mmCIF file of C-alpha atoms in Angstrom:
data_model
loop_
_atom_site.group_PDB
_atom_site.id
_atom_site.type_symbol
_atom_site.label_atom_id
_atom_site.label_comp_id
_atom_site.label_asym_id
_atom_site.label_seq_id
_atom_site.Cartn_x
_atom_site.Cartn_y
_atom_site.Cartn_z
ATOM 1 C CA MET A 1 -50.061 -64.540 71.628
ATOM 2 C CA ARG A 2 -51.892 -61.667 72.186
ATOM 3 C CA ILE A 3 -52.240 -59.074 69.234
ATOM 4 C CA ASN A 4 -51.635 -55.276 70.278
ATOM 5 C CA THR A 5 -51.145 -53.607 66.919
ATOM 6 C CA LEU A 6 -52.357 -53.588 63.295
ATOM 7 C CA ASP A 7 -48.864 -54.495 62.368
ATOM 8 C CA ASP A 8 -49.077 -57.463 64.907
ATOM 9 C CA LEU A 9 -52.122 -58.696 62.912
ATOM 10 C CA LEU A 10 -50.375 -58.539 59.651
ATOM 11 C CA CYS A 11 -47.603 -60.523 61.018
ATOM 12 C CA ALA A 12 -50.276 -63.409 62.611
ATOM 13 C CA VAL A 13 -51.791 -63.795 59.315
ATOM 14 C CA LYS A 14 -48.860 -63.982 57.255
ATOM 15 C CA ASP A 15 -48.277 -67.133 59.169
ATOM 16 C CA ARG A 16 -51.460 -68.781 58.271
ATOM 17 C CA PRO A 17 -52.702 -70.492 55.309
ATOM 18 C CA ARG A 18 -53.880 -68.015 52.684
ATOM 19 C CA LYS A 19 -57.771 -67.403 52.781
ATOM 20 C CA ARG A 20 -59.257 -66.893 49.029
ATOM 21 C CA LEU A 21 -60.417 -62.766 48.768
ATOM 22 C CA VAL A 22 -63.431 -62.030 46.338
ATOM 23 C CA VAL A 23 -63.496 -58.263 45.349
ATOM 24 C CA ALA A 24 -66.842 -56.807 43.960
ATOM 25 C CA TRP A 25 -66.617 -54.112 41.339
ATOM 26 C CA ALA A 26 -62.532 -54.300 41.901
ATOM 27 C CA ASN A 27 -62.109 -51.421 39.263
ATOM 28 C CA ASP A 28 -60.179 -48.681 41.177
ATOM 29 C CA ALA A 29 -56.939 -48.202 41.771
ATOM 30 C CA HIS A 30 -57.482 -47.689 45.890
ATOM 31 C CA THR A 31 -59.069 -50.960 46.259
ATOM 32 C CA LEU A 32 -56.738 -52.808 44.053
ATOM 33 C CA GLU A 33 -53.489 -51.202 45.934
ATOM 34 C CA ALA A 34 -54.813 -52.614 49.074
ATOM 35 C CA VAL A 35 -55.382 -56.159 47.500
ATOM 36 C CA ASN A 36 -52.329 -55.914 45.339
ATOM 37 C CA ALA A 37 -50.317 -55.784 48.939
ATOM 38 C CA ALA A 38 -52.292 -58.339 50.741
ATOM 39 C CA VAL A 39 -51.388 -60.898 47.850
ATOM 40 C CA GLU A 40 -47.861 -59.624 48.339
ATOM 41 C CA ALA A 41 -47.826 -59.873 51.880
ATOM 42 C CA GLY A 42 -48.896 -63.649 51.322
ATOM 43 C CA LEU A 43 -52.503 -62.765 53.326
ATOM 44 C CA VAL A 44 -54.664 -63.786 50.654
ATOM 45 C CA GLU A 45 -55.220 -65.232 47.009
ATOM 46 C CA ALA A 46 -57.355 -62.889 45.219
ATOM 47 C CA ILE A 47 -60.364 -62.942 42.570
ATOM 48 C CA LEU A 48 -61.463 -59.893 40.985
ATOM 49 C CA VAL A 49 -64.942 -59.146 40.055
ATOM 50 C CA GLY A 50 -65.658 -56.036 37.764
ATOM 51 C CA ASP A 51 -65.238 -54.541 34.187
ATOM 52 C CA GLU A 52 -62.216 -56.594 33.399
ATOM 53 C CA PRO A 53 -60.580 -54.357 30.279
ATOM 54 C CA LEU A 54 -60.543 -51.635 32.941
ATOM 55 C CA MET A 55 -59.330 -53.871 35.797
ATOM 56 C CA VAL A 56 -56.216 -54.873 33.433
ATOM 57 C CA LYS A 57 -55.953 -51.356 32.380
ATOM 58 C CA VAL A 58 -55.241 -50.086 36.414
ATOM 59 C CA CYS A 59 -52.986 -52.901 36.949
ATOM 60 C CA GLY A 60 -50.753 -51.984 34.012
ATOM 61 C CA GLU A 61 -51.087 -48.089 35.398
ATOM 62 C CA GLN A 62 -50.268 -49.052 38.780
ATOM 63 C CA GLY A 63 -47.446 -51.475 37.540
ATOM 64 C CA MET A 64 -49.430 -54.605 39.235
ATOM 65 C CA PRO A 65 -49.022 -57.927 36.937
ATOM 66 C CA LYS A 66 -52.259 -58.603 36.296
ATOM 67 C CA GLU A 67 -51.775 -62.180 36.064
ATOM 68 C CA ARG A 68 -51.616 -61.907 39.971
ATOM 69 C CA PHE A 69 -55.042 -62.096 40.280
ATOM 70 C CA ARG A 70 -58.014 -64.357 39.023
ATOM 71 C CA MET A 71 -60.369 -61.914 37.102
ATOM 72 C CA VAL A 72 -64.105 -62.209 36.904
ATOM 73 C CA HIS A 73 -65.590 -60.019 34.110
ATOM 74 C CA ALA A 74 -68.875 -58.264 35.022
ATOM 75 C CA ALA A 75 -70.809 -55.629 33.216
ATOM 76 C CA THR A 76 -72.312 -53.684 36.072
ATOM 77 C CA ASP A 77 -71.619 -53.134 39.561
ATOM 78 C CA THR A 78 -74.801 -54.832 40.496
ATOM 79 C CA GLU A 79 -73.870 -57.838 38.593
ATOM 80 C CA ALA A 80 -70.469 -57.603 40.149
ATOM 81 C CA ALA A 81 -71.637 -57.852 43.508
ATOM 82 C CA ASP A 82 -73.988 -60.737 42.392
ATOM 83 C CA LYS A 83 -71.262 -63.031 40.766
ATOM 84 C CA ALA A 84 -68.787 -62.329 44.448
ATOM 85 C CA VAL A 85 -71.622 -63.168 46.509
ATOM 86 C CA ALA A 86 -72.337 -66.458 44.563
ATOM 87 C CA MET A 87 -68.968 -67.289 44.522
ATOM 88 C CA VAL A 88 -68.358 -66.980 48.249
ATOM 89 C CA ARG A 89 -72.026 -69.259 48.706
ATOM 90 C CA PHE A 90 -70.391 -71.948 46.467
ATOM 91 C CA GLY A 91 -66.981 -72.246 48.235
ATOM 92 C CA GLU A 92 -65.097 -70.529 45.492
ATOM 93 C CA ALA A 93 -63.761 -67.737 48.321
ATOM 94 C CA ASP A 94 -63.601 -67.468 51.937
ATOM 95 C CA LEU A 95 -63.620 -63.846 52.271
ATOM 96 C CA LEU A 96 -65.793 -60.624 50.461
ATOM 97 C CA MET A 97 -64.532 -57.096 49.938
ATOM 98 C CA LYS A 98 -66.597 -54.198 48.827
ATOM 99 C CA GLY A 99 -64.760 -52.487 45.845
ATOM 100 C CA LEU A 100 -65.870 -49.367 44.232
ATOM 101 C CA LEU A 101 -69.719 -49.895 44.225
ATOM 102 C CA SER A 102 -72.024 -48.314 46.660
ATOM 103 C CA THR A 103 -72.437 -50.031 50.341
ATOM 104 C CA GLU A 104 -76.058 -49.999 49.393
ATOM 105 C CA LYS A 105 -75.735 -52.480 46.652
ATOM 106 C CA TYR A 106 -73.058 -54.594 48.372
ATOM 107 C CA MET A 107 -75.113 -54.938 51.209
ATOM 108 C CA LYS A 108 -78.264 -55.867 49.294
ATOM 109 C CA ALA A 109 -76.689 -58.987 47.489
ATOM 110 C CA ILE A 110 -75.139 -60.163 50.956
ATOM 111 C CA LEU A 111 -78.826 -59.530 52.470
ATOM 112 C CA ASN A 112 -80.611 -61.321 49.342
ATOM 113 C CA LYS A 113 -83.217 -64.152 50.948
ATOM 114 C CA ASP A 114 -82.510 -66.421 47.963
ATOM 115 C CA GLN A 115 -79.041 -65.716 46.938
ATOM 116 C CA GLY A 116 -77.108 -64.090 49.860
ATOM 117 C CA LEU A 117 -74.917 -64.993 52.676
ATOM 118 C CA LEU A 118 -77.200 -64.903 55.611
ATOM 119 C CA ASP A 119 -78.371 -67.915 57.631
ATOM 120 C CA PRO A 120 -82.481 -67.491 58.897
ATOM 121 C CA GLY A 121 -82.133 -65.418 62.043
ATOM 122 C CA ALA A 122 -78.494 -63.829 61.668
ATOM 123 C CA ILE A 123 -77.814 -60.473 62.568
ATOM 124 C CA LEU A 124 -75.341 -58.521 60.545
ATOM 125 C CA SER A 125 -73.077 -56.107 62.499
ATOM 126 C CA HIS A 126 -69.968 -54.006 61.860
ATOM 127 C CA VAL A 127 -66.776 -54.378 64.005
ATOM 128 C CA THR A 128 -63.875 -52.100 64.059
ATOM 129 C CA VAL A 129 -60.365 -52.551 65.818
ATOM 130 C CA MET A 130 -58.784 -49.388 66.535
ATOM 131 C CA GLU A 131 -55.242 -48.674 67.108
ATOM 132 C CA HIS A 132 -54.954 -45.168 69.271
ATOM 133 C CA PRO A 133 -51.814 -43.213 69.254
ATOM 134 C CA GLY A 134 -50.922 -43.495 73.167
ATOM 135 C CA HIS A 135 -53.675 -46.407 73.905
ATOM 136 C CA PRO A 136 -51.699 -49.164 75.183
ATOM 137 C CA LYS A 137 -53.480 -51.926 72.864
ATOM 138 C CA LEU A 138 -56.270 -52.208 70.465
ATOM 139 C CA LEU A 139 -59.874 -51.282 71.145
ATOM 140 C CA ILE A 140 -62.833 -53.662 69.531
ATOM 141 C CA ALA A 141 -65.730 -51.550 68.860
ATOM 142 C CA GLY A 142 -69.210 -51.744 67.606
ATOM 143 C CA ASP A 143 -71.580 -51.276 66.274
ATOM 144 C CA VAL A 144 -70.305 -48.157 64.064
ATOM 145 C CA ALA A 145 -71.664 -48.781 60.631
ATOM 146 C CA VAL A 146 -74.572 -50.921 60.071
ATOM 147 C CA ILE A 147 -77.258 -51.413 62.910
ATOM 148 C CA PRO A 148 -79.095 -47.582 63.807
ATOM 149 C CA GLU A 149 -80.652 -48.465 66.764
ATOM 150 C CA PRO A 150 -80.024 -51.786 67.951
ATOM 151 C CA GLU A 151 -82.617 -53.579 69.774
ATOM 152 C CA PHE A 152 -81.515 -55.852 72.738
ATOM 153 C CA LYS A 153 -81.061 -58.912 71.022
ATOM 154 C CA GLU A 154 -79.042 -57.265 68.713
ATOM 155 C CA LYS A 155 -76.902 -56.173 71.635
ATOM 156 C CA VAL A 156 -76.497 -59.431 72.395
ATOM 157 C CA ALA A 157 -75.278 -60.212 68.493
ATOM 158 C CA ILE A 158 -73.054 -57.290 68.905
ATOM 159 C CA LEU A 159 -71.634 -58.192 72.003
ATOM 160 C CA GLY A 160 -70.851 -61.812 70.698
ATOM 161 C CA TYR A 161 -69.369 -60.451 67.665
ATOM 162 C CA LEU A 162 -66.768 -58.168 69.570
ATOM 163 C CA VAL A 163 -65.953 -61.235 71.995
ATOM 164 C CA ARG A 164 -65.428 -63.126 68.975
ATOM 165 C CA THR A 165 -62.870 -60.824 67.413
ATOM 166 C CA ALA A 166 -60.975 -59.953 70.685
ATOM 167 C CA LYS A 167 -60.512 -63.587 71.206
ATOM 168 C CA ALA A 168 -59.053 -64.045 67.788
ATOM 169 C CA LEU A 169 -56.640 -61.317 68.539
ATOM 170 C CA GLY A 170 -55.642 -63.472 71.212
ATOM 171 C CA ILE A 171 -57.381 -61.884 74.037
ATOM 172 C CA GLU A 172 -58.168 -65.031 76.377
ATOM 173 C CA THR A 173 -61.066 -63.165 78.245
ATOM 174 C CA PRO A 174 -62.293 -60.123 76.584
ATOM 175 C CA LYS A 175 -63.026 -57.220 78.846
ATOM 176 C CA VAL A 176 -66.397 -55.644 77.618
ATOM 177 C CA ALA A 177 -67.792 -51.927 78.452
ATOM 178 C CA VAL A 178 -71.374 -51.769 77.613
ATOM 179 C CA LEU A 179 -71.173 -47.605 76.956
ATOM 180 C CA ALA A 180 -74.058 -45.081 78.115
ATOM 181 C CA ALA A 181 -73.928 -41.460 79.778
ATOM 182 C CA SER A 182 -73.189 -42.723 83.264
ATOM 183 C CA GLU A 183 -72.002 -45.658 85.317
ATOM 184 C CA GLN A 184 -75.312 -44.825 87.143
ATOM 185 C CA VAL A 185 -78.288 -47.146 86.060
ATOM 186 C CA GLN A 186 -80.953 -45.102 84.878
ATOM 187 C CA PRO A 187 -83.899 -47.041 84.001
ATOM 188 C CA LYS A 188 -85.543 -44.232 81.937
ATOM 189 C CA MET A 189 -82.606 -44.432 79.831
ATOM 190 C CA ARG A 190 -82.759 -47.531 77.660
ATOM 191 C CA ALA A 191 -79.161 -47.773 76.982
ATOM 192 C CA SER A 192 -78.454 -47.539 80.952
ATOM 193 C CA ALA A 193 -81.063 -50.505 81.713
ATOM 194 C CA GLU A 194 -79.847 -52.690 78.746
ATOM 195 C CA ALA A 195 -75.837 -52.067 79.789
ATOM 196 C CA ALA A 196 -77.228 -53.317 83.117
ATOM 197 C CA LEU A 197 -78.996 -56.073 82.223
ATOM 198 C CA LEU A 198 -76.221 -57.376 79.814
ATOM 199 C CA SER A 199 -73.895 -57.163 82.749
ATOM 200 C CA LYS A 200 -76.324 -59.525 84.936
ATOM 201 C CA MET A 201 -76.518 -61.982 82.180
ATOM 202 C CA ALA A 202 -72.794 -62.217 82.164
ATOM 203 C CA ASP A 203 -72.455 -62.378 85.763
ATOM 204 C CA ARG A 204 -75.258 -65.089 85.891
ATOM 205 C CA GLY A 205 -73.397 -67.425 82.958
ATOM 206 C CA GLN A 206 -75.831 -66.465 80.029
ATOM 207 C CA ILE A 207 -72.842 -64.376 78.390
ATOM 208 C CA LYS A 208 -70.041 -67.233 78.705
ATOM 209 C CA GLY A 209 -66.207 -66.187 77.621
ATOM 210 C CA ALA A 210 -65.930 -62.531 78.627
ATOM 211 C CA LEU A 211 -66.098 -60.084 81.677
ATOM 212 C CA VAL A 212 -68.900 -57.634 80.889
ATOM 213 C CA ASP A 213 -69.827 -54.492 82.699
ATOM 214 C CA GLY A 214 -72.320 -51.585 82.554
ATOM 215 C CA PRO A 215 -73.421 -49.093 82.260
ATOM 216 C CA MET A 216 -70.200 -47.137 81.981
ATOM 217 C CA ALA A 217 -69.338 -43.697 80.169
ATOM 218 C CA LEU A 218 -66.579 -43.818 78.028
ATOM 219 C CA ASP A 219 -63.527 -42.550 80.011
ATOM 220 C CA GLY A 220 -64.384 -44.881 82.998
ATOM 221 C CA ALA A 221 -64.460 -47.922 80.557
ATOM 222 C CA ILE A 222 -60.821 -46.729 78.841
ATOM 223 C CA ASP A 223 -58.772 -44.497 81.348
ATOM 224 C CA PRO A 224 -57.470 -46.118 84.743
ATOM 225 C CA ASP A 225 -57.073 -42.799 86.340
ATOM 226 C CA SER A 226 -61.177 -41.697 85.505
ATOM 227 C CA ALA A 227 -62.092 -44.863 86.752
ATOM 228 C CA ARG A 228 -60.027 -44.570 89.903
ATOM 229 C CA ILE A 229 -61.323 -40.965 90.766
ATOM 230 C CA LYS A 230 -64.970 -42.120 89.810
ATOM 231 C CA GLY A 231 -64.695 -44.725 92.564
ATOM 232 C CA MET A 232 -65.165 -47.735 89.452
ATOM 233 C CA THR A 233 -64.332 -50.865 90.637
ATOM 234 C CA GLY A 234 -64.074 -54.490 88.683
ATOM 235 C CA PRO A 235 -61.897 -55.674 86.259
ATOM 236 C CA VAL A 236 -63.470 -53.975 83.163
ATOM 237 C CA ALA A 237 -63.006 -50.393 84.794
ATOM 238 C CA GLY A 238 -60.465 -48.343 83.239
ATOM 239 C CA ASP A 239 -58.864 -51.342 81.001
ATOM 240 C CA ALA A 240 -61.787 -52.241 78.445
ATOM 241 C CA ASP A 241 -60.713 -54.240 75.644
ATOM 242 C CA CYS A 242 -64.366 -54.218 73.956
ATOM 243 C CA LEU A 243 -66.836 -51.158 73.631
ATOM 244 C CA LEU A 244 -70.491 -51.944 72.702
ATOM 245 C CA PHE A 245 -72.116 -48.562 71.757
ATOM 246 C CA PRO A 246 -75.574 -47.893 72.681
ATOM 247 C CA ASN A 247 -76.148 -46.819 68.862
ATOM 248 C CA LEU A 248 -75.035 -45.958 65.898
ATOM 249 C CA GLU A 249 -74.403 -42.448 66.294
ATOM 250 C CA ALA A 250 -72.473 -42.773 69.063
ATOM 251 C CA GLY A 251 -70.444 -45.403 67.347
ATOM 252 C CA ASN A 252 -69.774 -43.457 64.487
ATOM 253 C CA THR A 253 -68.959 -40.480 66.165
ATOM 254 C CA PHE A 254 -66.390 -42.331 68.350
ATOM 255 C CA TYR A 255 -64.834 -43.804 64.993
ATOM 256 C CA LYS A 256 -64.537 -40.418 63.041
ATOM 257 C CA ALA A 257 -63.221 -38.480 65.760
ATOM 258 C CA GLY A 258 -60.523 -41.347 66.341
ATOM 259 C CA THR A 259 -59.582 -41.434 62.959
ATOM 260 C CA LYS A 260 -60.153 -37.721 61.521
ATOM 261 C CA LEU A 261 -58.752 -35.804 65.057
ATOM 262 C CA GLY A 262 -56.907 -38.784 66.872
ATOM 263 C CA GLY A 263 -54.791 -40.005 64.160
ATOM 264 C CA ALA A 264 -56.084 -43.694 64.806
ATOM 265 C CA GLU A 265 -55.976 -46.790 62.192
ATOM 266 C CA ILE A 266 -58.744 -49.021 61.848
ATOM 267 C CA ALA A 267 -59.262 -52.525 60.769
ATOM 268 C CA ALA A 268 -63.162 -53.089 59.953
ATOM 269 C CA VAL A 269 -65.445 -56.260 58.974
ATOM 270 C CA VAL A 270 -69.106 -56.857 59.041
ATOM 271 C CA ALA A 271 -69.731 -59.971 60.999
ATOM 272 C CA GLY A 272 -72.673 -62.089 61.318
ATOM 273 C CA ALA A 273 -72.935 -63.438 57.343
ATOM 274 C CA LYS A 274 -71.712 -66.984 56.339
ATOM 275 C CA VAL A 275 -67.822 -65.139 55.829
ATOM 276 C CA PRO A 276 -66.217 -61.929 57.127
ATOM 277 C CA CYS A 277 -66.812 -59.273 54.798
ATOM 278 C CA VAL A 278 -64.889 -56.159 54.205
ATOM 279 C CA LEU A 279 -66.967 -53.174 53.984
ATOM 280 C CA SER A 280 -64.513 -50.216 53.949
ATOM 281 C CA SER A 281 -65.415 -46.974 52.483
ATOM 282 C CA ARG A 282 -64.364 -45.623 48.980
ATOM 283 C CA GLY A 283 -62.346 -42.782 51.190
ATOM 284 C CA ASP A 284 -60.617 -45.121 53.125
ATOM 285 C CA THR A 285 -56.743 -45.363 53.111
ATOM 286 C CA ALA A 286 -55.094 -48.395 51.447
ATOM 287 C CA LYS A 287 -53.792 -49.293 54.525
ATOM 288 C CA THR A 288 -56.694 -49.254 56.281
ATOM 289 C CA LYS A 289 -58.180 -51.666 53.347
ATOM 290 C CA LEU A 290 -54.660 -53.838 53.886
ATOM 291 C CA SER A 291 -55.587 -54.197 57.756
ATOM 292 C CA SER A 292 -59.372 -54.964 57.092
ATOM 293 C CA ILE A 293 -58.451 -57.804 54.960
ATOM 294 C CA ALA A 294 -56.253 -59.289 57.161
ATOM 295 C CA LEU A 295 -58.639 -58.987 59.918
ATOM 296 C CA ALA A 296 -61.021 -60.972 57.757
ATOM 297 C CA ALA A 297 -58.509 -63.393 56.823
ATOM 298 C CA LEU A 298 -58.040 -64.004 60.967
ATOM 299 C CA LEU A 299 -61.953 -64.622 61.459
ATOM 300 C CA ALA A 300 -62.549 -66.801 58.679
#
């Protein structure tokens, strides 16, 4: 069944066996609120790695039974990240989540050549699922947070992660729009030329399991009226499920405009590691973190 809202996502994950979530540096009320909600909802079992006395104190202040979680003490945020990653590597956890530590330290632990979570040659990327008021379905976008200027091989990887996420959400044949400034192929613009190349690769079966078209401007990709007025044809035009952005600046602007100005809600994970990794901002809402945990559990 196709998942059309983030509430549908939560319901879908509730019906599955619980995954084991380990949280790196879980010392703050915001993180614990989301993790507690995920445990209460039956989405995950939770392991908290951090300053144990502080985590117990925060649980008490928030009215959360500390017995609900397994706690592992770490004296510093760096130690917490390393311990959490090791628990995933040794099969003690199925999902990883960032707590109060910085993104730099979290990613450093994941990317550690000898002790991290990346297979040789793997590419990390960020996948966002956005529920936008007034839009009839979820939009799956990448990359908005990890790869600044993706090279062509990285765009192929991002496209693959978008398609995998869409299929997990019940979309049998995802429609992927490879975005640029215009629908016209402009060879001097790298984003335009690479979008056309990805589209042709899909036509020839080199990219499987999805309908891929590009270059496309954003309006023609998601708005049927704009696509009709522009004379755009094909199954992706005006009805894209997935949006592949040319670079992080474009993707991040879309993400923040949607959430800060458009009232959108999101779920997001880092894909490409041995397990899905929740990379929420310290300023994200508890609802965003809960939805992101659900997405990671769905993808695990």
